[in-house]
Coordinates of C-alpha atoms in Angstrom, one line a residue:
Chain A
X1 CA 0.0 0.0 0.0
X2 CA 1.0 3.6 -0.5
X3 CA 3.0 4.7 2.5
X4 CA 4.3 1.3 3.4
X5 CA 7.8 2.5 2.7
X6 CA 10.4 -0.2 3.0
X7 CA 7.6 -2.7 3.9
X8 CA 6.1 -2.4 0.4
X9 CA 6.3 -5.5 -1.8
X10 CA 8.1 -3.3 -4.3
X11 CA 11.0 -2.9 -1.9
X12 CA 11.3 -6.3 -0.2
X13 CA 13.3 -9.2 -1.3
X14 CA 11.2 -12.3 -2.1
X15 CA 11.4 -16.0 -2.8
X16 CA 8.5 -16.2 -5.3
X17 CA 10.6 -18.2 -7.9
X18 CA 11.7 -20.8 -5.4
X19 CA 8.2 -21.1 -3.9
X20 CA 6.5 -21.2 -7.3
X21 CA 4.2 -18.3 -6.4
X22 CA 2.1 -16.7 -9.1
X23 CA 3.3 -13.1 -9.4
X24 CA 1.9 -10.0 -11.2
X25 CA 2.1 -6.3 -11.9
X26 CA -0.7 -4.0 -10.9
X27 CA -0.4 -0.7 -12.7
X28 CA -2.5 2.2 -11.4
X29 CA -2.7 5.3 -13.6
X30 CA -4.3 7.5 -10.9
X31 CA -1.0 7.7 -9.1
X32 CA 1.3 7.7 -12.2
X33 CA 3.1 11.0 -12.7
X34 CA 4.4 10.1 -16.2
X35 CA 8.1 10.3 -15.3
X36 CA 9.0 7.3 -17.5
X37 CA 11.5 6.1 -14.9
X38 CA 10.1 2.6 -15.6
X39 CA 11.0 2.9 -19.3
X40 CA 14.5 4.0 -18.4
X41 CA 15.0 1.4 -15.7
X42 CA 13.8 -1.4 -18.0
X43 CA 16.1 -0.3 -20.8
X44 CA 19.1 0.0 -18.5
X45 CA 18.7 -3.3 -16.6
X46 CA 17.8 -5.4 -19.6
X47 CA 20.3 -3.6 -22.0
X48 CA 17.5 -3.0 -24.5
X49 CA 19.0 -1.0 -27.4
X50 CA 18.0 2.5 -28.5
X51 CA 15.5 2.1 -31.3
X52 CA 15.6 5.7 -32.5
X53 CA 14.4 9.1 -31.5
X54 CA 11.1 10.1 -33.1
X55 CA 8.9 13.1 -32.5
X56 CA 5.4 11.6 -32.5
X57 CA 3.5 14.8 -31.7
X58 CA 1.2 12.6 -29.5
X59 CA 1.2 14.5 -26.2
X60 CA 4.4 13.8 -24.2
X61 CA 4.7 10.3 -25.6
X62 CA 7.6 9.9 -27.9
X63 CA 8.0 6.2 -27.2
X64 CA 5.0 5.3 -29.3
X65 CA 4.2 1.7 -28.6
X66 CA 5.5 -1.5 -27.1
X67 CA 7.8 -3.5 -29.3
X68 CA 11.0 -5.5 -29.6
X69 CA 13.1 -2.7 -28.0
X70 CA 10.4 -1.1 -25.8
X71 CA 9.2 -3.3 -23.0
X72 CA 7.6 -0.5 -20.8
X73 CA 5.7 2.3 -22.5
X74 CA 4.1 5.2 -20.6
X75 CA 0.9 6.2 -22.4
X76 CA -0.2 9.9 -22.3
X77 CA -3.9 10.2 -22.8
X78 CA -5.6 13.5 -23.3
X79 CA -9.3 13.3 -22.8
X80 CA -12.1 15.8 -22.6
X81 CA -13.4 14.3 -19.4
X82 CA -13.2 15.0 -15.7
X83 CA -10.8 13.1 -13.5
X84 CA -12.5 12.4 -10.2
X85 CA -13.7 15.5 -8.4
X86 CA -11.2 17.7 -10.4
X87 CA -12.5 21.1 -11.3
X88 CA -11.2 22.3 -14.7
X89 CA -12.4 24.8 -17.2
X90 CA -11.1 27.7 -19.2
X91 CA -14.5 29.4 -19.3
X92 CA -15.8 28.9 -15.8
X93 CA -15.2 27.3 -12.5
X94 CA -17.2 24.2 -11.6
X95 CA -19.1 21.9 -13.8
X96 CA -21.7 24.2 -15.3
X97 CA -22.7 24.2 -18.9
X98 CA -19.6 26.1 -19.9
X99 CA -17.2 23.7 -18.2
X100 CA -14.4 22.5 -20.4
X101 CA -13.2 19.3 -18.8
X102 CA -9.8 18.0 -19.6
X103 CA -7.8 15.2 -18.1
X104 CA -4.3 13.8 -18.6
X105 CA -4.0 10.1 -17.8
X106 CA -0.6 8.3 -17.7
X107 CA -0.5 4.6 -17.8
X108 CA 2.6 2.4 -17.9
X109 CA 1.9 -0.3 -20.5
X110 CA 3.7 -3.6 -20.5
X111 CA 3.5 -7.2 -21.7
X112 CA 0.3 -8.7 -20.1
X113 CA 1.8 -12.1 -19.4
X114 CA -1.5 -13.9 -20.3
X115 CA -2.8 -17.0 -18.6
X116 CA -3.4 -18.4 -22.1
X117 CA -0.6 -16.7 -24.0
X118 CA -0.9 -16.5 -27.8
X119 CA 2.8 -16.1 -28.3
X120 CA 3.7 -19.1 -26.2
X121 CA 1.2 -21.3 -28.0
X122 CA 2.4 -20.2 -31.4
X123 CA 6.2 -20.5 -30.8
X124 CA 7.5 -23.4 -33.0
X125 CA 10.9 -23.6 -31.3
X126 CA 9.9 -23.7 -27.7
X127 CA 11.8 -20.5 -27.2
X128 CA 8.8 -18.9 -25.3
X129 CA 8.2 -20.7 -22.0
X130 CA 6.2 -20.2 -18.8
X131 CA 8.2 -19.6 -15.7
X132 CA 7.7 -20.9 -12.1
X133 CA 6.0 -17.6 -11.3
X134 CA 3.5 -18.0 -14.1
X135 CA 5.0 -15.3 -16.3
X136 CA 5.9 -15.7 -20.0
X137 CA 9.6 -15.7 -20.9
X138 CA 11.4 -15.6 -24.2
X139 CA 14.8 -17.4 -24.5
X140 CA 16.7 -15.4 -27.0
X141 CA 19.3 -18.1 -27.8
X142 CA 16.5 -20.5 -29.0
X143 CA 14.4 -18.0 -31.0
X144 CA 15.0 -18.3 -34.8
X145 CA 12.9 -15.3 -35.7
X146 CA 10.0 -17.0 -37.5
X147 CA 7.7 -14.1 -36.5
X148 CA 4.7 -16.2 -35.7
X149 CA 4.4 -14.9 -32.2
X150 CA 4.1 -11.4 -33.6
X151 CA 0.8 -12.1 -35.2
X152 CA -0.4 -14.3 -32.4
X153 CA -0.3 -11.8 -29.6
X154 CA -3.8 -10.3 -29.1
X155 CA -2.2 -7.2 -27.4
X156 CA 0.4 -6.5 -30.1
X157 CA 3.3 -6.7 -27.6
X158 CA 6.0 -9.0 -28.9
X159 CA 7.9 -8.0 -32.1
X160 CA 10.9 -9.1 -34.1
X161 CA 13.9 -6.7 -33.7
X162 CA 15.0 -5.3 -37.1
X163 CA 18.6 -4.9 -38.2
X164 CA 21.0 -3.2 -37.4
X165 CA 20.1 -3.2 -33.7
X166 CA 22.0 -5.7 -31.5
X167 CA 20.6 -9.2 -31.5
X168 CA 18.5 -8.4 -34.5
X169 CA 16.2 -11.0 -36.0
X170 CA 14.8 -12.4 -32.7
X171 CA 11.5 -11.7 -31.0
X172 CA 11.6 -9.7 -27.8
X173 CA 9.3 -8.6 -25.1
X174 CA 9.2 -7.9 -21.4
X175 CA 10.8 -10.8 -19.4
X176 CA 9.2 -9.8 -16.1
X177 CA 12.9 -9.4 -15.1
X178 CA 13.1 -13.1 -14.6
X179 CA 16.8 -12.8 -13.9
X180 CA 16.1 -10.3 -11.1
X181 CA 13.3 -12.4 -9.7
X182 CA 15.5 -15.5 -9.5
X183 CA 17.8 -13.6 -7.2
X184 CA 14.9 -12.4 -5.1
X185 CA 14.8 -8.9 -6.6
X186 CA 11.8 -6.9 -7.7
X187 CA 11.5 -6.2 -11.4
X188 CA 13.4 -3.0 -12.4
X189 CA 10.3 -1.0 -13.4
X190 CA 8.4 -1.6 -10.2
X191 CA 11.5 -1.1 -8.1
X192 CA 12.1 2.3 -9.6
X193 CA 8.5 3.6 -9.7
X194 CA 8.5 6.6 -7.4
X195 CA 4.7 6.6 -6.7
X196 CA 4.2 2.8 -6.7
X197 CA 1.9 3.2 -9.7
X198 CA 3.5 -0.1 -10.7
X199 CA 3.2 -2.6 -7.9
X200 CA 4.9 -6.0 -8.0
X201 CA 3.7 -8.9 -5.8
X202 CA 1.7 -12.0 -5.4
X203 CA -1.1 -12.2 -8.0
X204 CA -3.8 -12.9 -5.5
X205 CA -2.7 -10.1 -3.2
X206 CA -2.6 -7.7 -6.1
X207 CA -6.1 -8.6 -7.4
X208 CA -7.5 -8.0 -3.9
X209 CA -5.6 -4.7 -3.6
X210 CA -6.8 -3.6 -7.1
X211 CA -10.5 -4.3 -6.2
X212 CA -10.1 -2.3 -3.0
X213 CA -8.4 0.6 -5.0
X214 CA -11.3 0.7 -7.5
X215 CA -13.8 1.0 -4.6
X216 CA -11.8 3.7 -3.1
X217 CA -11.7 5.6 -6.3
X218 CA -15.4 5.3 -6.9
X219 CA -15.9 6.8 -3.4
X220 CA -13.8 9.7 -4.5
X221 CA -15.8 10.5 -7.6
X222 CA -13.8 8.6 -10.2
X223 CA -16.9 7.0 -11.6
X224 CA -15.3 5.5 -14.7
X225 CA -12.5 3.7 -12.8
X226 CA -12.4 0.0 -13.7
X227 CA -10.0 -3.0 -13.8
X228 CA -8.6 -4.2 -17.1
X229 CA -8.1 -7.9 -16.5
X230 CA -9.9 -10.0 -19.3
X231 CA -10.6 -13.1 -17.2
X232 CA -13.9 -13.8 -19.1
X233 CA -12.3 -14.2 -22.5
X234 CA -10.1 -17.1 -23.8
X235 CA -7.0 -15.3 -22.5
X236 CA -8.3 -16.2 -19.0
X237 CA -6.8 -13.3 -17.2
X238 CA -3.4 -11.5 -17.3
X239 CA -0.5 -11.3 -14.9
X240 CA 0.1 -7.7 -15.6
X241 CA -3.2 -6.0 -15.2
X242 CA -4.3 -2.4 -15.0
X243 CA -6.7 0.0 -13.4
X244 CA -8.1 2.3 -16.2
X245 CA -10.2 5.4 -16.3
X246 CA -12.8 5.1 -19.0
X247 CA -12.9 2.6 -21.9
X248 CA -10.0 0.3 -22.7
X249 CA -10.0 1.3 -26.4
X250 CA -8.6 4.7 -25.6
X251 CA -5.5 2.9 -24.2
X252 CA -5.1 0.7 -27.2
X253 CA -6.3 -2.2 -25.2
X254 CA -8.7 -4.7 -26.9
X255 CA -11.9 -4.9 -24.8
X256 CA -12.3 -8.7 -25.5
X257 CA -8.9 -10.1 -26.4
X258 CA -8.9 -13.7 -27.6
X259 CA -6.0 -16.2 -27.8
X260 CA -5.8 -17.2 -31.5
X261 CA -5.7 -21.0 -30.7
X262 CA -9.5 -20.8 -30.4
X263 CA -9.6 -20.4 -34.2
X264 CA -7.6 -23.6 -34.8
X265 CA -10.5 -26.0 -34.7
X266 CA -12.6 -24.4 -37.5
X267 CA -9.4 -23.7 -39.6
X268 CA -8.1 -27.3 -39.4
X269 CA -11.5 -28.7 -40.1
X270 CA -11.6 -26.7 -43.4
X271 CA -8.0 -27.8 -44.1
X272 CA -8.7 -31.5 -43.6
X273 CA -11.9 -31.2 -45.6
X274 CA -9.9 -29.6 -48.5
X275 CA -7.2 -32.2 -48.2
X276 CA -9.6 -35.2 -48.4
X277 CA -11.6 -33.5 -51.2
X278 CA -8.4 -32.9 -53.2
X279 CA -7.4 -36.6 -52.9
X280 CA -10.8 -37.9 -53.9
X281 CA -11.2 -35.5 -56.8
X282 CA -7.7 -36.4 -58.1
X283 CA -8.4 -40.1 -58.0
X284 CA -11.8 -39.6 -59.6
X285 CA -10.3 -37.5 -62.4
X286 CA -7.8 -40.3 -63.2
X287 CA -10.5 -43.0 -62.8
X288 CA -12.9 -41.4 -65.3
X289 CA -10.2 -40.5 -67.8
X290 CA -8.5 -43.9 -68.1
Chain B
X1 CA 34.9 13.5 -30.6
X2 CA 33.0 10.3 -30.2
X3 CA 29.3 11.2 -29.8
X4 CA 26.8 8.4 -29.4
X5 CA 24.3 8.0 -32.2
X6 CA 21.4 9.1 -30.0
X7 CA 23.1 12.4 -29.2
X8 CA 23.9 12.9 -32.9
X9 CA 20.2 12.4 -33.7
X10 CA 19.2 14.9 -31.0
X11 CA 21.6 17.4 -32.6
X12 CA 20.1 16.8 -36.0
X13 CA 16.6 17.4 -34.7
X14 CA 17.7 20.6 -33.0
X15 CA 19.4 21.8 -36.2
X16 CA 16.3 21.0 -38.2
X17 CA 14.1 22.8 -35.7
X18 CA 16.4 25.8 -35.8
X19 CA 16.4 26.0 -39.6
X20 CA 12.7 25.2 -40.3
X21 CA 11.1 26.4 -37.2
X22 CA 9.3 23.0 -36.8
X23 CA 10.1 19.3 -36.7
X24 CA 7.2 17.5 -38.5
X25 CA 5.8 14.9 -36.3
X26 CA 3.9 11.8 -37.4
X27 CA 0.9 11.9 -35.2
X28 CA 0.1 15.7 -34.8
X29 CA -3.7 16.1 -34.7
X30 CA -4.6 19.7 -34.0
X31 CA -7.9 20.1 -36.0
X32 CA -10.3 21.7 -33.6
X33 CA -8.4 21.3 -30.4
X34 CA -6.1 19.4 -28.2
X35 CA -8.0 16.1 -27.9
X36 CA -6.8 13.5 -30.3
X37 CA -9.5 12.2 -32.6
X38 CA -7.8 9.1 -34.0
X39 CA -9.2 5.7 -33.1
X40 CA -7.8 3.9 -30.1
X41 CA -4.6 5.4 -28.7
X42 CA -3.5 8.0 -31.3
X43 CA -4.4 5.5 -34.0
X44 CA -1.6 3.2 -33.0
X45 CA -2.0 -0.5 -34.1
X46 CA -3.6 -2.6 -31.3
X47 CA -2.1 -5.9 -32.7
X48 CA 1.2 -6.1 -34.5
X49 CA 1.1 -6.5 -38.3
X50 CA 3.0 -9.4 -39.7
X51 CA 6.8 -8.9 -40.1
X52 CA 6.9 -11.4 -43.0
X53 CA 8.3 -10.3 -46.4
X54 CA 8.1 -11.5 -50.0
X55 CA 9.4 -15.0 -49.2
X56 CA 6.2 -16.0 -47.4
X57 CA 3.6 -15.6 -50.2
X58 CA 6.1 -17.3 -52.6
X59 CA 6.5 -20.1 -50.0
X60 CA 2.7 -20.5 -49.9
X61 CA 2.6 -20.6 -53.7
X62 CA 5.4 -23.2 -54.1
X63 CA 4.3 -25.2 -51.1
X64 CA 0.9 -25.5 -52.7
X65 CA 2.3 -26.6 -56.0
X66 CA 4.7 -29.1 -54.4
X67 CA 2.2 -30.6 -52.0
X68 CA -0.5 -31.1 -54.6
X69 CA 1.9 -32.3 -57.3
X70 CA 2.5 -35.3 -55.0
X71 CA -1.2 -36.0 -55.0
X72 CA -1.3 -36.0 -58.8
X73 CA 1.7 -38.3 -58.8
X74 CA -0.1 -40.7 -56.5
X75 CA -3.1 -40.7 -58.8
X76 CA -0.9 -41.2 -61.9
X77 CA 1.0 -44.1 -60.2
X78 CA -2.3 -45.8 -59.2
X79 CA -3.5 -45.6 -62.8
X80 CA -0.2 -46.6 -64.4
X81 CA 0.7 -43.3 -66.0
X82 CA 4.4 -43.5 -65.3
X83 CA 5.6 -40.6 -67.4
X84 CA 3.1 -38.2 -65.7
X85 CA 3.9 -39.7 -62.3
X86 CA 7.7 -39.0 -62.8
X87 CA 7.0 -35.4 -64.0
X88 CA 4.7 -34.8 -61.0
X89 CA 7.3 -36.2 -58.6
X90 CA 9.9 -33.9 -60.1
X91 CA 7.6 -30.9 -59.7
X92 CA 6.8 -31.9 -56.1
X93 CA 10.6 -32.3 -55.3
X94 CA 11.6 -29.0 -56.9
X95 CA 8.7 -26.9 -55.5
X96 CA 8.1 -28.7 -52.2
X97 CA 11.4 -30.1 -51.2
X98 CA 13.8 -27.5 -52.5
X99 CA 12.2 -24.1 -53.1
X100 CA 9.8 -24.3 -50.1
X101 CA 12.4 -24.9 -47.4
X102 CA 14.7 -22.3 -48.9
X103 CA 12.0 -19.7 -48.9
X104 CA 10.9 -20.6 -45.4
X105 CA 14.5 -20.4 -44.0
X106 CA 15.2 -17.2 -45.9
X107 CA 12.2 -15.5 -44.1
X108 CA 13.5 -16.3 -40.6
X109 CA 15.1 -13.5 -38.6
X110 CA 17.9 -15.9 -37.8
X111 CA 18.1 -18.4 -40.7
X112 CA 21.1 -20.3 -39.2
X113 CA 18.8 -21.4 -36.3
X114 CA 16.2 -23.0 -38.6
X115 CA 16.7 -26.4 -37.1
X116 CA 15.4 -25.2 -33.8
X117 CA 11.9 -25.6 -35.4
X118 CA 12.4 -29.4 -34.9
X119 CA 13.2 -29.1 -31.1
X120 CA 9.5 -29.4 -30.2
X121 CA 6.3 -30.8 -31.6
X122 CA 3.4 -28.5 -30.8
X123 CA 0.0 -29.5 -32.3
X124 CA -1.4 -26.2 -31.1
X125 CA 1.0 -24.2 -33.2
X126 CA 0.3 -24.2 -36.9
X127 CA 3.9 -23.0 -37.5
X128 CA 5.3 -26.1 -35.6
X129 CA 3.0 -28.4 -37.4
X130 CA 4.0 -26.8 -40.7
X131 CA 7.7 -27.3 -40.0
X132 CA 7.1 -31.0 -39.3
X133 CA 4.8 -31.5 -42.3
X134 CA 7.4 -29.9 -44.6
X135 CA 10.2 -32.0 -43.2
X136 CA 8.2 -35.3 -43.5
X137 CA 6.9 -34.3 -47.0
X138 CA 10.5 -33.5 -48.1
X139 CA 11.7 -36.9 -46.9
X140 CA 8.9 -38.8 -48.6
X141 CA 9.2 -36.9 -51.9
X142 CA 12.9 -37.2 -52.2
X143 CA 12.8 -41.0 -51.3
X144 CA 9.8 -41.6 -53.5
X145 CA 11.4 -39.8 -56.5
X146 CA 14.6 -41.7 -56.2
X147 CA 12.7 -45.0 -55.9
X148 CA 10.4 -44.2 -58.8
X149 CA 13.3 -43.1 -61.1
X150 CA 15.4 -46.2 -60.3
X151 CA 12.3 -48.4 -60.9
X152 CA 11.3 -46.6 -64.2
X153 CA 14.9 -47.0 -65.6
X154 CA 14.9 -50.6 -64.5
X155 CA 18.4 -50.2 -63.1
X156 CA 18.0 -52.8 -60.5
X157 CA 16.5 -56.1 -61.7
X158 CA 14.8 -58.9 -59.9
X159 CA 13.5 -59.1 -56.3
X160 CA 15.3 -55.9 -55.3
X161 CA 13.6 -54.1 -58.2
X162 CA 10.2 -55.3 -57.0
X163 CA 11.2 -54.0 -53.5
X164 CA 12.0 -50.6 -55.1
X165 CA 8.5 -50.6 -56.6
X166 CA 6.9 -51.2 -53.3
X167 CA 9.0 -48.6 -51.6
X168 CA 8.1 -46.0 -54.3
X169 CA 4.4 -46.8 -53.7
X170 CA 4.7 -46.3 -50.0
X171 CA 6.7 -43.0 -50.2
X172 CA 4.5 -41.6 -52.9
X173 CA 1.3 -42.4 -50.9
X174 CA 2.9 -40.7 -47.8
X175 CA 3.9 -37.7 -49.9
X176 CA 0.4 -37.4 -51.3
X177 CA -1.2 -37.4 -47.8
X178 CA 1.4 -35.0 -46.4
X179 CA 1.2 -32.9 -49.6
X180 CA -2.5 -32.2 -49.1
X181 CA -1.6 -30.9 -45.6
X182 CA 1.4 -28.9 -46.9
X183 CA -0.9 -27.1 -49.3
X184 CA -3.7 -26.4 -46.8
X185 CA -1.9 -25.8 -43.4
X186 CA -0.8 -22.4 -44.6
X187 CA -4.4 -21.3 -44.5
X188 CA -4.6 -22.4 -40.9
X189 CA -1.3 -20.7 -40.2
X190 CA -2.6 -17.2 -41.0
X191 CA -6.2 -18.0 -40.1
X192 CA -5.4 -18.8 -36.4
X193 CA -3.8 -15.4 -35.6
X194 CA -4.9 -12.1 -34.0
X195 CA -5.1 -10.3 -37.4
X196 CA -8.8 -9.5 -38.0
X197 CA -9.0 -9.9 -41.8
X198 CA -7.3 -13.3 -41.4
X199 CA -9.1 -14.9 -38.5
X200 CA -12.5 -13.8 -39.8
X201 CA -11.8 -15.9 -43.0
X202 CA -10.2 -18.9 -41.3
X203 CA -12.4 -21.4 -43.0
X204 CA -12.1 -19.8 -46.5
X205 CA -8.3 -19.6 -46.3
X206 CA -7.4 -23.3 -46.1
X207 CA -9.9 -24.1 -48.9
X208 CA -8.5 -21.4 -51.1
X209 CA -4.8 -22.2 -50.5
X210 CA -5.4 -26.0 -50.9
X211 CA -7.5 -25.7 -54.0
X212 CA -5.2 -23.1 -55.6
X213 CA -2.4 -25.5 -54.9
X214 CA -4.2 -28.4 -56.7
X215 CA -5.0 -26.2 -59.7
X216 CA -1.5 -24.8 -59.8
X217 CA 0.1 -28.3 -59.7
X218 CA -2.1 -29.4 -62.6
X219 CA -1.3 -26.2 -64.5
X220 CA 2.4 -26.7 -64.1
X221 CA 2.2 -30.2 -65.5
X222 CA 0.0 -29.0 -68.4
X223 CA 2.6 -26.3 -69.2
X224 CA 5.2 -29.0 -69.1
X225 CA 3.3 -30.6 -72.0
X226 CA 1.2 -33.2 -70.2
X227 CA -2.2 -32.5 -71.9
X228 CA -4.4 -35.3 -70.5
X229 CA -8.0 -35.4 -69.6
X230 CA -7.4 -36.0 -65.9
X231 CA -5.4 -32.8 -65.6
X232 CA -8.0 -30.9 -67.6
X233 CA -10.7 -32.1 -65.1
X234 CA -8.6 -31.0 -62.2
X235 CA -8.2 -27.6 -63.8
X236 CA -12.0 -27.3 -64.2
X237 CA -12.5 -28.4 -60.6
X238 CA -10.0 -25.9 -59.1
X239 CA -11.2 -23.0 -61.2
X240 CA -14.9 -23.7 -60.3
X241 CA -14.0 -23.8 -56.6
X242 CA -12.1 -20.6 -56.9
X243 CA -15.0 -19.0 -58.6
X244 CA -17.2 -20.0 -55.7
X245 CA -14.7 -18.7 -53.2
X246 CA -14.6 -15.3 -55.1
X247 CA -18.4 -15.1 -54.6
X248 CA -18.1 -16.2 -51.0
X249 CA -15.5 -13.5 -50.2
X250 CA -17.7 -10.9 -51.9
X251 CA -20.7 -11.8 -49.8
X252 CA -19.0 -12.7 -46.4
X253 CA -18.3 -9.2 -45.2
X254 CA -17.6 -8.1 -41.7
X255 CA -17.8 -4.3 -42.0
X256 CA -14.9 -2.4 -40.4
X257 CA -13.4 -5.6 -39.1
X258 CA -12.3 -6.9 -42.5
X259 CA -12.3 -3.6 -44.5
X260 CA -8.7 -4.2 -45.5
X261 CA -10.1 -6.8 -47.9
X262 CA -13.0 -4.7 -49.3
X263 CA -11.6 -1.1 -49.2
X264 CA -7.9 -1.4 -49.7
X265 CA -5.6 -2.0 -52.6
X266 CA -4.3 -5.2 -51.2
X267 CA -7.8 -6.5 -51.1
X268 CA -8.0 -5.8 -54.9
X269 CA -4.9 -8.0 -55.3
X270 CA -6.9 -10.9 -53.7
X271 CA -9.9 -10.3 -56.0
X272 CA -7.7 -9.9 -59.2
X273 CA -6.0 -13.1 -58.3
X274 CA -9.3 -14.8 -57.7
X275 CA -10.7 -13.6 -61.1
X276 CA -7.6 -14.9 -62.8
X277 CA -7.7 -18.4 -61.2
X278 CA -11.5 -18.5 -61.0
X279 CA -13.8 -17.2 -63.9
X280 CA -11.0 -16.3 -66.4
X281 CA -9.2 -19.7 -66.1
X282 CA -12.6 -21.4 -66.3
X283 CA -13.6 -19.6 -69.5
X284 CA -10.2 -20.1 -71.2
X285 CA -10.3 -23.8 -70.3
X286 CA -13.9 -24.1 -71.6
X287 CA -12.9 -22.7 -75.0
X288 CA -9.8 -25.0 -75.1
X289 CA -7.0 -22.5 -74.5
X290 CA -5.4 -24.8 -72.1
X291 CA -1.9 -23.3 -71.8
X292 CA -3.5 -19.8 -71.3
X293 CA -5.9 -21.2 -68.7
X294 CA -3.0 -22.8 -66.9
X295 CA -1.0 -19.6 -67.0
X296 CA -3.9 -17.5 -65.8
X297 CA -4.5 -19.9 -62.9
X298 CA -0.8 -19.9 -61.8
X299 CA -0.6 -16.0 -61.9
X300 CA -3.9 -15.8 -60.1
X301 CA -2.7 -18.2 -57.3
X302 CA 0.5 -16.1 -56.8
X303 CA -1.2 -12.7 -56.9
X304 CA -3.9 -13.8 -54.4
X305 CA -1.3 -15.2 -52.0
X306 CA 0.6 -11.8 -52.1
X307 CA -2.7 -10.0 -51.6
X308 CA -3.5 -12.1 -48.5
X309 CA -0.2 -11.3 -46.8
X310 CA -0.6 -7.6 -47.8
X311 CA -4.2 -7.5 -46.3
X312 CA -2.8 -8.9 -43.0
X313 CA -0.3 -6.0 -42.8
X314 CA -3.1 -3.4 -43.5
X315 CA -5.6 -5.1 -41.2
X316 CA -3.1 -5.6 -38.3
X317 CA -2.2 -1.9 -38.5
X318 CA -5.8 -0.7 -38.2
X319 CA -7.0 -0.4 -34.5
X320 CA -10.7 0.0 -35.5
X321 CA -10.6 -3.4 -37.3
X322 CA -9.4 -5.1 -34.1
X323 CA -12.1 -3.5 -32.0
X324 CA -14.8 -4.2 -34.6
X325 CA -13.7 -7.8 -35.0
X326 CA -14.5 -8.5 -31.3
X327 CA -18.2 -8.7 -32.2
X328 CA -17.7 -11.8 -34.3

């Protein structure tokens, strides 16, 4: 909780890997200040290369989107809506007819570490695996860069790193700082977050904490605060889940993400039907012509 | 002085801003106020478009020809048309066992690690299944071709020669079964993804890729000079199915979810391809212009494959398509 200081799960050493405890990230935009320390800490610890400086013109977000060389991405939303009980307006004070509501929302986006992960299912080399703590990890030395995980992720997270960047050709995404976790350390982004907008901890603890936080926000007038954790779809929940204000679409989050393996049955049925039809038609063509 | 690349880039941007007063951004949206009006998050893609390049549609094309050539070889062997069987096995070997693996390996980000595909067997990954199908198919086709050639030239006489005949039969049967899968699994491969224009047409894609493969295999043999009734029938069959698929694709619309197919240039590539291997090939064949019909079908099969990969790139980059597709 905020104010726990050194007792916070973000600061304590842990034995989650050894004890096979499901871990997660809970990211809360209502306390995020948009400092991007998580992006910097992630790049530094994981030695993720610089993938170019681009002026996007999209608010203060010049990172753009998650990708092979961007594993944390702070979103800067500009919305013509009120944030909680905030009073804003260039024409008048209060919320009268002339009110001109505006809010700035920051959210640190990351790989969701799905319960049913599209990338992991798709990977033909076994490079992508699930760790003891339930997170999804890519083994760079195994990946041969086939690119099938890229189109299999319902959140558009994982991507193939283009040349001439270091280790080009392989697919990369957030590792949940598996190396740090194995040594009992907290992932770099959570460790460095100055407001504990990113919280690392046991998944069940975090889910309880998130529900409590949403209730708290509703009491404070944040009527559109909700959790983004698609447990009802075929993804069956995510290890890195978010509190969001308003609709998920505005954050580039699909409201109902599906793991693509659910499409296999109908596609293979059509394939087998075509295969059998082709065999039969070929044999018939020869039978009738000879 | 040794300045890092990032600092150099920053200097370039400052210089440009100094000279021109402004550095043009990609996402600036100032019409009517500060609130961005693009769909989703500043119009950023929600899913990632495919990173695949020109090798993949070519692989789909040659994989289709190779796989279905083995089916034709199987039919020819069963009905004692040895010349046609030999030509079909050559076609299967060149397209399916040589060109296909080369193209597949070329498309990898790290081609030297291609053997890692055979570390695991995952029935829930169409890419893994494809790698195994291609490997098994290649083995059967190469062994079957060698056995068939040795048998046809009667190099080895007696009991051993008879054994060779049996071996050729087994390998060619195996190649035929695996060949049908090689030609159709590519439809499953792109159908079971997060790309809206692809997964919405996941039943059409394997039928299209498989049938286009069968028609292309027959067309190649016809262009090699094998003008027989059986191949002509297969040409009629494939072109008729492709015509039906063209109609199906024109009716089966999903609004914004698959608008890449119906409103974008790459969608036109698919339709042009389908016209070439559907109605046009059918009409040409009906009036007896067999080489032209075969050529039209082959070009159509290739153009349509290129179109389907292109549509995936457009559809994957469109956030509204992803949101719209969730209703289906």
